[in-house]
CSV table of C-alpha atoms in Angstrom, one decimal:
chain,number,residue,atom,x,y,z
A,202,UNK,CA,-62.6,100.0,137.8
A,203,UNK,CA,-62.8,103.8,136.5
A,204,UNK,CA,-66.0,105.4,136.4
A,205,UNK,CA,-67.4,109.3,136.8
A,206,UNK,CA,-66.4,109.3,140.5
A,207,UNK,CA,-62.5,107.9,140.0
A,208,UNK,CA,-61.0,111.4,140.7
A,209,UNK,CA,-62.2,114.5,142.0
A,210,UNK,CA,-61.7,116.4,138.9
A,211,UNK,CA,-62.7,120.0,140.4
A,212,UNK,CA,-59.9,119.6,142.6
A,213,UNK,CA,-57.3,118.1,140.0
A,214,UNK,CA,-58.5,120.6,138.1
A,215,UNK,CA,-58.3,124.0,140.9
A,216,UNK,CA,-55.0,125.6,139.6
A,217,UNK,CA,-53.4,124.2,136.5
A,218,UNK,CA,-53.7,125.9,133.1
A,219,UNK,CA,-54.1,123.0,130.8
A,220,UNK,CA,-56.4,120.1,130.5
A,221,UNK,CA,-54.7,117.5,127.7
A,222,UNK,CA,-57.0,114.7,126.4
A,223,UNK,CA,-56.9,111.8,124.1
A,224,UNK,CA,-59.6,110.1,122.1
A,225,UNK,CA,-58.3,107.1,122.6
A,226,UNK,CA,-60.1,107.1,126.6
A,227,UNK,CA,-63.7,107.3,125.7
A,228,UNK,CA,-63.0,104.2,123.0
A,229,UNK,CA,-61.7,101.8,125.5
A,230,UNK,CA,-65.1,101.4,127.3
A,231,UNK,CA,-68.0,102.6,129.1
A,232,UNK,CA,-65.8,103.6,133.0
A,233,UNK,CA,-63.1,105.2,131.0
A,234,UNK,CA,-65.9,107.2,128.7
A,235,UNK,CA,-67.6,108.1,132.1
A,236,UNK,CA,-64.4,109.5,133.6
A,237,UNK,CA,-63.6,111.2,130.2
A,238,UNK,CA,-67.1,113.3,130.0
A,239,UNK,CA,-66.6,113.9,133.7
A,240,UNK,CA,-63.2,115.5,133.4
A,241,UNK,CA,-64.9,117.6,130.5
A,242,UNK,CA,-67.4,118.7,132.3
A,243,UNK,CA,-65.4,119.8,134.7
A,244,UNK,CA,-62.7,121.6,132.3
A,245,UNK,CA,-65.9,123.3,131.2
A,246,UNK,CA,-67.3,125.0,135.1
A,247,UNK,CA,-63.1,125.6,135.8
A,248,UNK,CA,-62.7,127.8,132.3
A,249,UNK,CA,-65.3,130.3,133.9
A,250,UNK,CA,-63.3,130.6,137.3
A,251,UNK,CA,-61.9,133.8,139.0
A,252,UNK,CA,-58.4,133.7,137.3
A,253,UNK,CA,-56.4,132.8,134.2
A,254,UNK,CA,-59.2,130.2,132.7
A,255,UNK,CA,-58.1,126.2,131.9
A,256,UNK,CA,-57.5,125.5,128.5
A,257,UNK,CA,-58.4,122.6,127.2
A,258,UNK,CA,-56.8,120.3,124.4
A,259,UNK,CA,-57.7,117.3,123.2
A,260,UNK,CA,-55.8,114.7,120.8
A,261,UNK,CA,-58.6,113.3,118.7
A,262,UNK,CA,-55.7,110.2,117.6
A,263,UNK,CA,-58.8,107.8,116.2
A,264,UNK,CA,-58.0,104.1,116.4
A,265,UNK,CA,-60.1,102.1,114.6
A,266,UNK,CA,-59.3,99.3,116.5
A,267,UNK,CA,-60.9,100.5,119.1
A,268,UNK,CA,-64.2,102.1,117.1
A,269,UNK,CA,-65.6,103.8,114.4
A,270,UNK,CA,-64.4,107.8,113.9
A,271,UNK,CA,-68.7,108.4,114.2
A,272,UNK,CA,-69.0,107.2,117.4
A,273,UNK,CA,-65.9,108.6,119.0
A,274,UNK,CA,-66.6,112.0,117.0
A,275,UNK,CA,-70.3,111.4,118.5
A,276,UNK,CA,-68.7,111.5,121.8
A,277,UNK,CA,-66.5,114.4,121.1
A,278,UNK,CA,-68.9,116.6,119.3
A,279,UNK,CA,-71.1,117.7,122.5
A,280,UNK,CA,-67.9,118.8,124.4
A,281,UNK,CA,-66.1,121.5,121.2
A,282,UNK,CA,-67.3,124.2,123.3
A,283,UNK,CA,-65.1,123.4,126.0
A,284,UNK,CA,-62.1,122.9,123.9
A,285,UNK,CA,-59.6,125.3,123.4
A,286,UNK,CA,-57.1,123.4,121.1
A,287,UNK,CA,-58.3,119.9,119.0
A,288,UNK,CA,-55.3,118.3,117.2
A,289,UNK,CA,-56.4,116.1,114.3
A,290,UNK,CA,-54.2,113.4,111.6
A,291,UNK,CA,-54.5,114.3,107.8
A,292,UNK,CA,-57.3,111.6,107.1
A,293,UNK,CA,-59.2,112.8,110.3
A,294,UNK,CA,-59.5,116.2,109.2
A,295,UNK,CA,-60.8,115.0,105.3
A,296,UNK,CA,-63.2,112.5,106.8
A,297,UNK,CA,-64.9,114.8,109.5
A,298,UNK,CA,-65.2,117.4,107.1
A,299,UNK,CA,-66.9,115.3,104.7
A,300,UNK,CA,-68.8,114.4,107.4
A,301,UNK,CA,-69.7,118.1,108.2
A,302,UNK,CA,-70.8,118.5,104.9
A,303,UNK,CA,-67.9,120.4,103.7
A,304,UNK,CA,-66.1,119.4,100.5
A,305,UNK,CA,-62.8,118.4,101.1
A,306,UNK,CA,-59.4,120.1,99.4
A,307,UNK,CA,-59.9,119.4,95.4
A,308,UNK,CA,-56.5,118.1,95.0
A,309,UNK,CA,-55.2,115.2,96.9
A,310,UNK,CA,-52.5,115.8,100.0
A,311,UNK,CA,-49.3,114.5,99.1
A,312,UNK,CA,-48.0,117.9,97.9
A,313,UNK,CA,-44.4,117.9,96.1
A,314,UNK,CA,-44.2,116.8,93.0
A,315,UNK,CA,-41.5,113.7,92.8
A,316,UNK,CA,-41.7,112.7,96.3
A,317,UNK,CA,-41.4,109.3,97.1
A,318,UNK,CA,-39.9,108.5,93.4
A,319,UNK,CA,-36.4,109.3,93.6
A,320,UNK,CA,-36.5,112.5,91.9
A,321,UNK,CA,-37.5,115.9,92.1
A,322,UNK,CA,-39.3,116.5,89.5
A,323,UNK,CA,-39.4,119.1,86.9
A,324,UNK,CA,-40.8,122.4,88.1
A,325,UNK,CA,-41.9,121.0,91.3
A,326,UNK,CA,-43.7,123.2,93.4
A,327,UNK,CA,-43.2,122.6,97.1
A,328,UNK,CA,-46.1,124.6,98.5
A,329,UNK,CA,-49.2,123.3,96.5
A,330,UNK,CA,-50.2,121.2,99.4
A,331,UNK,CA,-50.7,124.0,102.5
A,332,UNK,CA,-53.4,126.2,100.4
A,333,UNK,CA,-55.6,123.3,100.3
A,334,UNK,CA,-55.5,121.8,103.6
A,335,UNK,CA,-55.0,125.7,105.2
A,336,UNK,CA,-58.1,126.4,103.9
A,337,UNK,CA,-59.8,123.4,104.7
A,338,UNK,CA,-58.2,123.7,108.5
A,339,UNK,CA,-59.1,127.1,108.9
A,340,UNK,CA,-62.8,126.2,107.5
A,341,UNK,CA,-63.4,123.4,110.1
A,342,UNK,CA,-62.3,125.6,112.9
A,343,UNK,CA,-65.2,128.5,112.0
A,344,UNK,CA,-67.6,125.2,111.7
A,345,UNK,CA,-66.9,124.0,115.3
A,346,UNK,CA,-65.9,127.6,116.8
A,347,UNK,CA,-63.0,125.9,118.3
A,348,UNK,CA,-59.7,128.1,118.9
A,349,UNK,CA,-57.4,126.6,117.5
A,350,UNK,CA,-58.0,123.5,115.4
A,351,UNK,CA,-54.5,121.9,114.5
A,352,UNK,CA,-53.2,118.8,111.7
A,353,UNK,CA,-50.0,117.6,111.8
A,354,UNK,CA,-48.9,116.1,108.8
A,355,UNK,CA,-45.7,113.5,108.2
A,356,UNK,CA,-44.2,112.1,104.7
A,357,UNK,CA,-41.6,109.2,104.6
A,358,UNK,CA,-38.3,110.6,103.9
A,359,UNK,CA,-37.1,109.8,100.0
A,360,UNK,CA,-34.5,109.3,98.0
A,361,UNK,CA,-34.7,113.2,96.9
A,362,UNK,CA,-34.1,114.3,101.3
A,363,UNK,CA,-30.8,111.8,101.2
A,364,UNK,CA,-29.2,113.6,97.8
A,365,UNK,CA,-29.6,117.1,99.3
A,366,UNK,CA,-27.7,115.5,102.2
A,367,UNK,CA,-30.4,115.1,105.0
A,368,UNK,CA,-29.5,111.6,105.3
A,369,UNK,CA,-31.7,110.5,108.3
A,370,UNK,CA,-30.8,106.6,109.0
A,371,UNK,CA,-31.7,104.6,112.0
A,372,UNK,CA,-29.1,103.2,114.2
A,373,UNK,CA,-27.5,100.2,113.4
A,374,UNK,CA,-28.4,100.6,109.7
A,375,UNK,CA,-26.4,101.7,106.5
A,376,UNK,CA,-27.6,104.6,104.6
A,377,UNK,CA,-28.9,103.9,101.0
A,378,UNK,CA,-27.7,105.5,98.5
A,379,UNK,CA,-29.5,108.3,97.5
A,380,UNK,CA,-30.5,106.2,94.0
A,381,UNK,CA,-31.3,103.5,95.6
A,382,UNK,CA,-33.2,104.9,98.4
A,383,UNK,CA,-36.4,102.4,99.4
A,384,UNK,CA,-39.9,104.6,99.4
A,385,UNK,CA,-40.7,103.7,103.0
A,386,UNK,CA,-44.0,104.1,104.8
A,387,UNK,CA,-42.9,102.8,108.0
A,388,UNK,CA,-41.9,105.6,110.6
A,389,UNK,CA,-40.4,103.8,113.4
A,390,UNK,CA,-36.8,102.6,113.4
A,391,UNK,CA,-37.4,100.2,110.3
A,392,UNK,CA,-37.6,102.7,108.1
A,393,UNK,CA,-35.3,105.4,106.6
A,394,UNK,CA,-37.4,108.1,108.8
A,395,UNK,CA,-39.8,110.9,108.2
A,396,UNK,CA,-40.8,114.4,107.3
A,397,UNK,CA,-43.3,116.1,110.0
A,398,UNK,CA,-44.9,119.8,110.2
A,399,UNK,CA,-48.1,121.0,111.2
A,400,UNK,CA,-50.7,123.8,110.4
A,401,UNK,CA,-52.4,125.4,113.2
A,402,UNK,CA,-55.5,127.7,112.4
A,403,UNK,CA,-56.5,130.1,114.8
A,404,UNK,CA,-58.4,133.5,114.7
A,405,UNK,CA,-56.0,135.7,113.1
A,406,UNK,CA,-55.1,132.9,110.4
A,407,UNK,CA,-52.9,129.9,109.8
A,408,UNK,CA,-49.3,129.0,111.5
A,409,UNK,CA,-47.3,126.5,109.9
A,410,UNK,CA,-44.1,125.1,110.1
A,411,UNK,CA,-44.0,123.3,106.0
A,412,UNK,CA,-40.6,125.8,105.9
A,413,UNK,CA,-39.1,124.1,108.7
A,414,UNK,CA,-39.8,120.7,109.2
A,415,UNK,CA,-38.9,118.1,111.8
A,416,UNK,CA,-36.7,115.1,109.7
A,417,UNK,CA,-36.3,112.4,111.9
A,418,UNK,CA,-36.5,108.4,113.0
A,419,UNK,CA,-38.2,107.7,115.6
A,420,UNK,CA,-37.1,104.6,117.6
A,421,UNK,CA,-41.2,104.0,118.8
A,422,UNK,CA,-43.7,105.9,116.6
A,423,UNK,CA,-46.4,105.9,119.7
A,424,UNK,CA,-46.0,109.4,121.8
A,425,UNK,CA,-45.8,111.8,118.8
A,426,UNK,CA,-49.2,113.5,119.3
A,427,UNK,CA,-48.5,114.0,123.2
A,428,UNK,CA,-44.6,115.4,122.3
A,429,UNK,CA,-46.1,117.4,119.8
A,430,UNK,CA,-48.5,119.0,122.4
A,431,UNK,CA,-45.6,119.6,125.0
């Protein structure tokens, strides 16, 4: 059984520079929340130590299975000042902002026009999504007087990323062609893989990487917030 006293968390915690945390812990029960606060408390005496401070980062990666995002944002909430780095998903960052009482980006996500359909569509502008959620990032991140508050974002490949020859197929399957390409939502190795980039706010601003993107499929979807972080 895990509880508060599991691990001596002032020693674990004498000598490396980051602390990496999950929201998941705190959701799976009342020993592993106990341990969780208690290694954030910690985090929080070590950051004022003689010597480079501990950073701390935390993957907020809500699972509803395991809870509502109230009560694990309830448990989160007391412990921002600790954090140096919180890492939220798309709908995470819209929902806590509501919650927050701060209006969410007026246009919806999804950002280039044609995407998903097949086609490029005429005109399309590639950027229209960044502004939006930039702003919204870098909002939230003055609100909580975190850091750096970070969203990682991923769209299912389409038919349009096959025809300018980014073909990106899992093993074992053949690739579609470009006009017939299926509009997939599934990001493990079902499905015909995915676009990924992320938008980090911080003091000075925003830094994305929209222009360069990661284009891949992933045999096991679980893991991506953690390689992300690495």
């Amino acid at each position: 059984t895990i509880n508060a006293q599991t691990h001596d968390w002032r020693a674990l915690l004498d000598g490396p520079r980051w602390l990496h945390l999950t929201g998941i812990t705190p959701a799976l029960g009342a020993g592993p929340r106990a341990a969780w606060d208690a290694a954030l408390s910690a985090a929080a005496e070590a950051s004022g130590a003689t010597g480079a401070p501990l950073r701390v980062s935390l993957d907020l990666n809500h699972r509803p299975a395991l809870g509502s995002l109230e009560s694990l944002w309830a448990a989160v909430k007391p412990h921002l000042s600790t954090l140096t780095l919180l890492i939220l998903s798309e709908p995470t960052l819209q929902a806590l902002a509501k919650a927050e009482g701060v209006a969410p980006p007026p246009a919806p996500l999804p950002s280039r026009a044609g995407e998903g359909t097949g086609r490029e569509g005429a005109g399309a502008d590639r950027s229209t999504e960044q502004p939006s959620a930039a702003e919204l990032l870098s909002q939230m991140r003055r609100v909580w007087g975190i850091p750096l508050l970070a969203c990682c974002f991923k769209r299912p490949l389409s038919a349009t990323d096959l025809s300018r020859g980014r073909p990106v197929v899992a093993p074992g399957r053949t690739p579609a062609r470009p006009e017939h390409a299926p509009r997939v939502t599934d990001t493990t190795h079902g499905g015909a893989g995915v676009r990924r980039w992320s938008l980090v706010a911080h003091p000075s601003g925003i830094a994305s990487t929209e222009a360069c993107p990661t284009q891949h499929t992933p045999v096991e979807a679980l893991g991506g917030g953690d390689a992300w972080v690495a």
